[in-house]
Amino acid sequence: MKQTTNSILMIRPMAFRMNEQTAVNNYYQKVLDGLLPATVNAKAQQEFDAFVEKLRAVGVDVTVVDDTMNQDTPDSIFPNNWVSFHENGDVALYPMFAENRRQERREEILDMLEDKGFKMENIVDYTSAEEDGFFLEGTGSLLLDRANEKAYCALSPRADEELFIEFCEDFDYAPVLFEAFHTVNGERKLIYHTNVMMCLGETFAVICADSIDDKKERKMVLDNLKKDNKEIILITEEQVNNFAGNMLEVRGTDDKRYLVMSTAAHLSLKPKQVEQLEKHVVILSSSLDTIEACGGGSARCMMAEVFLPKA
């Protein structure tokens, strides 16, 4: 299986703001004082449009779908949490922690991809777990090493162990389970999404190993990465706070490999880390300051990879 794709789905925000329902355990969100909601949304749209333009300029096939105004969906800009698309034509739908995020799942988005010629064979729907209070937020919670058939998951209120194991059984992934923490007001708290502290490329992995407090777990995760011949690029908790873990490798024109991240993430990297990354990929960064502050997510969260076969 391929680890990277040229096709990306992105949702253009219509009423982006800080989501109070997700802020209870996403400690990366901030209130931008003195900005009207309309201003926040306008800034987020500008950042979104500039980001899409940069991706398209290097040959990434981006499908942009506008959010709808019918529902209160302040986080719709992060579609990778509710859906994932797989090479065999499977589509997975995921249970979401915040009630207002559940409305982001829209059938017409799948219809639009089918209209573009993507083939969907089968929908694997985990969303009924919401009724029992169990969640697994897509490729926010799951880091898929598609080529080596492994799934990495940092357990949290948004990543339930049993659901994760069920996903791995359904999709034939070997589970790599651990807990990752960051310091919030002097206390160690679980990181809400795996993709904040870790990024899996084809031939490298970016990871904040220091966030895995349990030494055995940390060794187990690093051993898995080494076994698959990934160059490990370590980042600090401070860099995680600048979304340096929230990156995604994509393919552009002629299958050229790009590592997509925000400007804040790029600026937080040390020259040595940049040098390590540039052995594998071309870095592509775009300013996402408003989206990062209010949404508590960054470049990776905004892109749902489409691995579906073409009809």
CSV table of C-alpha atoms in Angstrom, one decimal:
chain,number,residue,atom,x,y,z
A,1,MET,CA,0.0,0.0,0.0
A,2,LYS,CA,1.1,3.5,-0.7
A,3,GLN,CA,1.9,5.8,2.3
A,4,THR,CA,1.2,9.1,0.5
A,5,THR,CA,-1.3,10.4,-2.0
A,6,ASN,CA,-1.7,13.2,-4.4
A,7,SER,CA,-5.4,13.6,-3.6
A,8,ILE,CA,-6.7,15.7,-0.7
A,9,LEU,CA,-10.1,16.7,0.5
A,10,MET,CA,-10.5,20.0,2.3
A,11,ILE,CA,-13.5,21.8,3.8
A,12,ARG,CA,-13.7,25.6,3.4
A,13,PRO,CA,-15.0,27.1,6.7
A,14,MET,CA,-18.2,29.2,6.7
A,15,ALA,CA,-18.5,29.9,10.5
A,16,PHE,CA,-15.1,29.1,11.9
A,17,ARG,CA,-14.5,30.0,15.6
A,18,MET,CA,-13.1,28.6,18.7
A,19,ASN,CA,-15.3,25.5,19.5
A,20,GLU,CA,-16.1,25.6,23.3
A,21,GLN,CA,-17.1,21.9,23.1
A,22,THR,CA,-13.6,20.8,22.0
A,23,ALA,CA,-11.7,23.2,24.3
A,24,VAL,CA,-12.4,21.0,27.4
A,25,ASN,CA,-9.6,18.7,26.4
A,26,ASN,CA,-7.8,20.5,23.5
A,27,TYR,CA,-5.4,22.7,25.4
A,28,TYR,CA,-3.9,24.1,22.2
A,29,GLN,CA,-7.0,26.3,21.6
A,30,LYS,CA,-6.9,30.0,22.6
A,31,VAL,CA,-9.5,32.8,22.7
A,32,LEU,CA,-8.5,35.6,20.4
A,33,ASP,CA,-9.6,38.6,22.5
A,34,GLY,CA,-11.2,41.6,20.7
A,35,LEU,CA,-11.9,39.8,17.4
A,36,LEU,CA,-15.5,39.5,16.3
A,37,PRO,CA,-16.5,36.0,15.1
A,38,ALA,CA,-17.0,37.3,11.6
A,39,THR,CA,-13.4,38.6,11.6
A,40,VAL,CA,-12.0,35.3,12.9
A,41,ASN,CA,-13.9,33.5,10.1
A,42,ALA,CA,-12.7,35.9,7.4
A,43,LYS,CA,-9.1,35.4,8.6
A,44,ALA,CA,-9.5,31.6,8.6
A,45,GLN,CA,-10.9,31.7,5.1
A,46,GLN,CA,-8.0,33.8,3.9
A,47,GLU,CA,-5.5,31.4,5.5
A,48,PHE,CA,-7.4,28.4,4.0
A,49,ASP,CA,-7.5,29.8,0.5
A,50,ALA,CA,-3.8,30.7,0.5
A,51,PHE,CA,-3.0,27.2,1.8
A,52,VAL,CA,-5.1,25.5,-1.0
A,53,GLU,CA,-3.4,27.7,-3.6
A,54,LYS,CA,0.1,26.6,-2.4
A,55,LEU,CA,-0.9,23.0,-2.5
A,56,ARG,CA,-2.4,23.3,-6.0
A,57,ALA,CA,0.7,25.2,-7.2
A,58,VAL,CA,2.9,22.2,-6.7
A,59,GLY,CA,0.4,19.8,-8.3
A,60,VAL,CA,-1.6,18.4,-5.3
A,61,ASP,CA,-5.1,17.5,-6.4
A,62,VAL,CA,-7.2,19.3,-3.8
A,63,THR,CA,-11.0,18.8,-3.7
A,64,VAL,CA,-12.5,21.8,-1.8
A,65,VAL,CA,-16.0,21.6,-0.5
A,66,ASP,CA,-17.7,24.5,1.2
A,67,ASP,CA,-19.1,24.0,4.7
A,68,THR,CA,-22.8,24.5,5.0
A,69,MET,CA,-24.4,27.2,7.1
A,70,ASN,CA,-27.3,24.9,8.1
A,71,GLN,CA,-25.5,23.5,11.1
A,72,ASP,CA,-23.3,24.9,13.8
A,73,THR,CA,-20.0,23.3,12.7
A,74,PRO,CA,-17.1,25.6,13.8
A,75,ASP,CA,-14.5,22.8,13.3
A,76,SER,CA,-15.6,21.7,9.8
A,77,ILE,CA,-12.2,22.8,8.6
A,78,PHE,CA,-10.7,19.6,10.1
A,79,PRO,CA,-12.3,16.8,8.1
A,80,ASN,CA,-9.6,14.2,8.8
A,81,ASN,CA,-11.3,13.5,12.2
A,82,TRP,CA,-14.6,12.2,10.8
A,83,VAL,CA,-13.6,10.3,7.7
A,84,SER,CA,-10.7,8.3,6.2
A,85,PHE,CA,-10.4,6.9,2.7
A,86,HIS,CA,-8.6,3.6,1.8
A,87,GLU,CA,-7.0,2.1,-1.3
A,88,ASN,CA,-9.4,-0.9,-1.4
A,89,GLY,CA,-12.4,1.5,-1.7
A,90,ASP,CA,-13.3,1.5,2.0
A,91,VAL,CA,-14.5,4.6,3.7
A,92,ALA,CA,-14.4,4.8,7.5
A,93,LEU,CA,-16.7,7.1,9.5
A,94,TYR,CA,-15.6,7.9,13.0
A,95,PRO,CA,-17.3,8.8,16.3
A,96,MET,CA,-16.6,12.3,17.5
A,97,PHE,CA,-16.1,13.6,21.0
A,98,ALA,CA,-17.8,17.0,20.6
A,99,GLU,CA,-21.5,16.8,19.8
A,100,ASN,CA,-21.4,19.8,17.4
A,101,ARG,CA,-18.7,18.1,15.4
A,102,ARG,CA,-20.9,15.1,14.6
A,103,GLN,CA,-22.8,17.3,12.2
A,104,GLU,CA,-19.7,17.6,10.0
A,105,ARG,CA,-20.3,14.2,8.5
A,106,ARG,CA,-22.2,14.9,5.3
A,107,GLU,CA,-23.1,12.4,2.7
A,108,GLU,CA,-23.0,14.9,-0.1
A,109,ILE,CA,-19.2,15.3,0.5
A,110,LEU,CA,-18.8,11.6,-0.4
A,111,ASP,CA,-21.1,12.1,-3.4
A,112,MET,CA,-18.8,14.9,-4.6
A,113,LEU,CA,-15.8,12.6,-4.5
A,114,GLU,CA,-17.7,10.0,-6.4
A,115,ASP,CA,-18.6,12.6,-9.0
A,116,LYS,CA,-14.8,13.3,-9.4
A,117,GLY,CA,-14.4,9.6,-10.3
A,118,PHE,CA,-13.3,8.1,-7.0
A,119,LYS,CA,-14.7,4.6,-6.3
A,120,MET,CA,-16.2,3.8,-2.9
A,121,GLU,CA,-16.9,0.1,-2.3
A,122,ASN,CA,-17.8,-0.1,1.3
A,123,ILE,CA,-18.6,2.3,4.3
A,124,VAL,CA,-17.3,1.1,7.6
A,125,ASP,CA,-19.3,3.1,10.2
A,126,TYR,CA,-18.1,3.4,13.8
A,127,THR,CA,-20.3,6.3,14.7
A,128,SER,CA,-22.8,4.4,16.8
A,129,ALA,CA,-20.1,4.3,19.5
A,130,GLU,CA,-21.0,7.9,20.2
A,131,GLU,CA,-24.2,6.8,21.9
A,132,ASP,CA,-22.1,4.9,24.5
A,133,GLY,CA,-19.6,7.7,24.9
A,134,PHE,CA,-16.7,6.1,23.1
A,135,PHE,CA,-14.7,8.0,20.4
A,136,LEU,CA,-12.0,7.5,17.8
A,137,GLU,CA,-11.3,10.7,15.8
A,138,GLY,CA,-10.1,9.5,12.5
A,139,THR,CA,-6.5,10.2,11.4
A,140,GLY,CA,-6.3,12.6,14.3
A,141,SER,CA,-6.4,9.7,16.7
A,142,LEU,CA,-4.9,7.1,14.3
A,143,LEU,CA,-1.5,7.5,12.6
A,144,LEU,CA,-1.5,5.0,9.8
A,145,ASP,CA,1.7,3.5,8.5
A,146,ARG,CA,-0.2,2.2,5.4
A,147,ALA,CA,2.9,0.7,3.8
A,148,ASN,CA,3.9,-1.3,6.9
A,149,GLU,CA,0.3,-2.0,8.0
A,150,LYS,CA,0.7,-0.5,11.4
A,151,ALA,CA,-1.5,2.0,13.3
A,152,TYR,CA,-0.1,4.2,16.0
A,153,CYS,CA,-2.5,5.6,18.6
A,154,ALA,CA,-2.0,7.8,21.7
A,155,LEU,CA,-5.0,6.9,23.9
A,156,SER,CA,-7.1,9.9,25.1
A,157,PRO,CA,-10.7,10.8,25.7
A,158,ARG,CA,-10.9,11.0,21.9
A,159,ALA,CA,-9.2,7.7,21.2
A,160,ASP,CA,-10.8,4.6,22.8
A,161,GLU,CA,-8.6,1.5,23.1
A,162,GLU,CA,-11.3,-1.0,22.2
A,163,LEU,CA,-12.5,1.0,19.2
A,164,PHE,CA,-8.9,1.4,18.1
A,165,ILE,CA,-8.4,-2.4,18.2
A,166,GLU,CA,-11.7,-2.9,16.3
A,167,PHE,CA,-10.5,-0.6,13.6
A,168,CYS,CA,-7.1,-2.4,13.4
A,169,GLU,CA,-8.9,-5.8,13.0
A,170,ASP,CA,-11.3,-4.4,10.4
A,171,PHE,CA,-8.5,-2.8,8.3
A,172,ASP,CA,-5.7,-5.3,9.0
A,173,TYR,CA,-3.3,-3.0,10.9
A,174,ALA,CA,-1.0,-4.0,13.7
A,175,PRO,CA,-1.9,-1.8,16.7
A,176,VAL,CA,0.9,0.3,18.4
A,177,LEU,CA,-0.7,1.8,21.5
A,178,PHE,CA,0.7,4.3,24.0
A,179,GLU,CA,-0.1,7.4,26.0
A,180,ALA,CA,1.3,10.8,25.2
A,181,PHE,CA,1.3,13.8,27.6
A,182,HIS,CA,2.0,17.5,27.7
A,183,THR,CA,2.3,19.9,30.5
A,184,VAL,CA,-0.7,22.1,31.1
A,185,ASN,CA,-0.5,24.6,34.1
A,186,GLY,CA,2.2,22.4,35.7
A,187,GLU,CA,0.2,19.1,35.2
A,188,ARG,CA,0.8,16.3,32.8
A,189,LYS,CA,-2.3,15.9,30.7
A,190,LEU,CA,-3.1,13.5,27.8
A,191,ILE,CA,-2.5,15.0,24.4
A,192,TYR,CA,-5.9,15.0,22.6
A,193,HIS,CA,-4.8,13.7,19.2
A,194,THR,CA,-1.9,11.5,18.2
A,195,ASN,CA,-1.2,13.6,15.1
A,196,VAL,CA,-0.2,16.6,17.2
A,197,MET,CA,2.9,14.9,18.6
A,198,MET,CA,3.8,12.7,15.6
A,199,CYS,CA,4.0,12.6,11.8
A,200,LEU,CA,4.7,9.5,9.7
A,201,GLY,CA,6.4,10.0,6.4
A,202,GLU,CA,7.3,7.3,3.9
A,203,THR,CA,11.0,7.2,5.0
A,204,PHE,CA,11.0,9.2,8.2
A,205,ALA,CA,9.0,9.9,11.3
A,206,VAL,CA,8.7,13.2,13.3
A,207,ILE,CA,7.9,12.5,16.9
A,208,CYS,CA,8.0,14.1,20.3
A,209,ALA,CA,9.3,11.1,22.2
A,210,ASP,CA,9.5,13.1,25.4
A,211,SER,CA,5.7,13.2,25.5
A,212,ILE,CA,5.6,9.4,26.0
A,213,ASP,CA,6.2,9.4,29.7
A,214,ASP,CA,6.3,5.7,30.1
A,215,LYS,CA,9.9,4.6,29.2
A,216,LYS,CA,8.8,1.1,28.0
A,217,GLU,CA,6.1,2.6,25.8
A,218,ARG,CA,8.5,5.1,24.4
A,219,LYS,CA,11.1,2.5,23.5
A,220,MET,CA,8.4,0.3,22.0
A,221,VAL,CA,7.2,3.1,19.7
A,222,LEU,CA,10.7,4.1,18.6
A,223,ASP,CA,11.6,0.4,18.0
A,224,ASN,CA,8.6,0.0,15.7
A,225,LEU,CA,9.7,3.1,13.7
A,226,LYS,CA,13.3,1.9,13.5
A,227,LYS,CA,12.2,-1.6,12.5
A,228,ASP,CA,10.5,-0.1,9.5
A,229,ASN,CA,13.7,1.9,8.6
A,230,LYS,CA,12.2,5.3,9.3
A,231,GLU,CA,14.7,8.1,10.1
A,232,ILE,CA,13.5,9.4,13.4
A,233,ILE,CA,13.5,13.2,13.8
A,234,LEU,CA,12.9,14.2,17.4
A,235,ILE,CA,11.0,17.3,18.3
A,236,THR,CA,10.4,19.0,21.7
A,237,GLU,CA,7.3,19.8,23.5
A,238,GLU,CA,7.8,23.5,22.8
A,239,GLN,CA,7.8,22.6,19.1
A,240,VAL,CA,4.7,20.5,19.5
A,241,ASN,CA,3.1,23.7,20.9
A,242,ASN,CA,3.9,25.3,17.6
A,243,PHE,CA,2.3,22.4,15.7
A,244,ALA,CA,5.6,20.9,14.5
A,245,GLY,CA,4.1,17.4,14.9
A,246,ASN,CA,1.1,18.2,12.8
A,247,MET,CA,2.5,17.8,9.4
A,248,LEU,CA,1.6,15.6,6.4
A,249,GLU,CA,3.6,14.2,3.5
A,250,VAL,CA,1.8,14.5,0.2
A,251,ARG,CA,2.7,14.1,-3.5
A,252,GLY,CA,2.7,16.8,-6.1
A,253,THR,CA,3.5,16.9,-9.8
A,254,ASP,CA,5.6,13.9,-11.0
A,255,ASP,CA,5.2,12.3,-7.6
A,256,LYS,CA,7.4,14.8,-5.9
A,257,ARG,CA,7.3,14.5,-2.1
A,258,TYR,CA,6.3,17.5,0.0
A,259,LEU,CA,6.0,17.8,3.7
A,260,VAL,CA,3.1,20.2,4.4
A,261,MET,CA,3.1,22.3,7.7
A,262,SER,CA,2.2,25.7,9.0
A,263,THR,CA,4.6,28.6,9.0
A,264,ALA,CA,4.7,28.5,12.9
A,265,ALA,CA,5.7,24.8,12.7
A,266,HIS,CA,8.4,25.6,10.1
A,267,LEU,CA,9.8,28.5,12.1
A,268,SER,CA,10.0,26.4,15.2
A,269,LEU,CA,12.3,23.8,13.6
A,270,LYS,CA,16.0,23.9,14.2
A,271,PRO,CA,18.4,24.0,11.2
A,272,LYS,CA,19.5,20.4,11.9
A,273,GLN,CA,15.9,19.2,11.9
A,274,VAL,CA,15.2,21.0,8.6
A,275,GLU,CA,18.3,19.4,7.1
A,276,GLN,CA,17.1,16.0,8.2
A,277,LEU,CA,13.7,16.5,6.7
A,278,GLU,CA,15.0,17.9,3.5
A,279,LYS,CA,16.9,14.7,2.8
A,280,HIS,CA,13.4,13.1,2.3
A,281,VAL,CA,11.0,15.9,1.2
A,282,VAL,CA,10.5,19.5,0.1
A,283,ILE,CA,9.0,21.5,2.9
A,284,LEU,CA,5.9,23.5,2.0
A,285,SER,CA,4.5,25.8,4.7
A,286,SER,CA,1.7,28.3,4.9
A,287,SER,CA,0.5,30.7,7.6
A,288,LEU,CA,-2.3,29.2,9.6
A,289,ASP,CA,-2.1,31.5,12.8
A,290,THR,CA,-5.8,32.1,13.3
A,291,ILE,CA,-6.8,28.5,12.5
A,292,GLU,CA,-4.2,27.2,14.9
A,293,ALA,CA,-5.1,29.6,17.7
A,294,CYS,CA,-8.9,29.1,17.6
A,295,GLY,CA,-9.1,25.6,16.3
A,296,GLY,CA,-6.2,24.0,18.2
A,297,GLY,CA,-5.3,22.1,15.0
A,298,SER,CA,-3.0,22.8,12.1
A,299,ALA,CA,-2.0,21.8,8.5
A,300,ARG,CA,-2.3,18.0,9.0
A,301,CYS,CA,-5.8,18.2,10.5
A,302,MET,CA,-7.1,20.3,7.5
A,303,MET,CA,-6.3,17.6,5.0
A,304,ALA,CA,-8.2,14.3,4.6
A,305,GLU,CA,-6.1,12.1,2.3
A,306,VAL,CA,-8.1,10.3,-0.5
A,307,PHE,CA,-6.5,6.9,-1.3
A,308,LEU,CA,-9.6,5.7,-3.1
A,309,PRO,CA,-9.2,4.0,-6.5
A,310,LYS,CA,-10.3,5.9,-9.5
A,311,ALA,CA,-13.3,4.5,-11.5
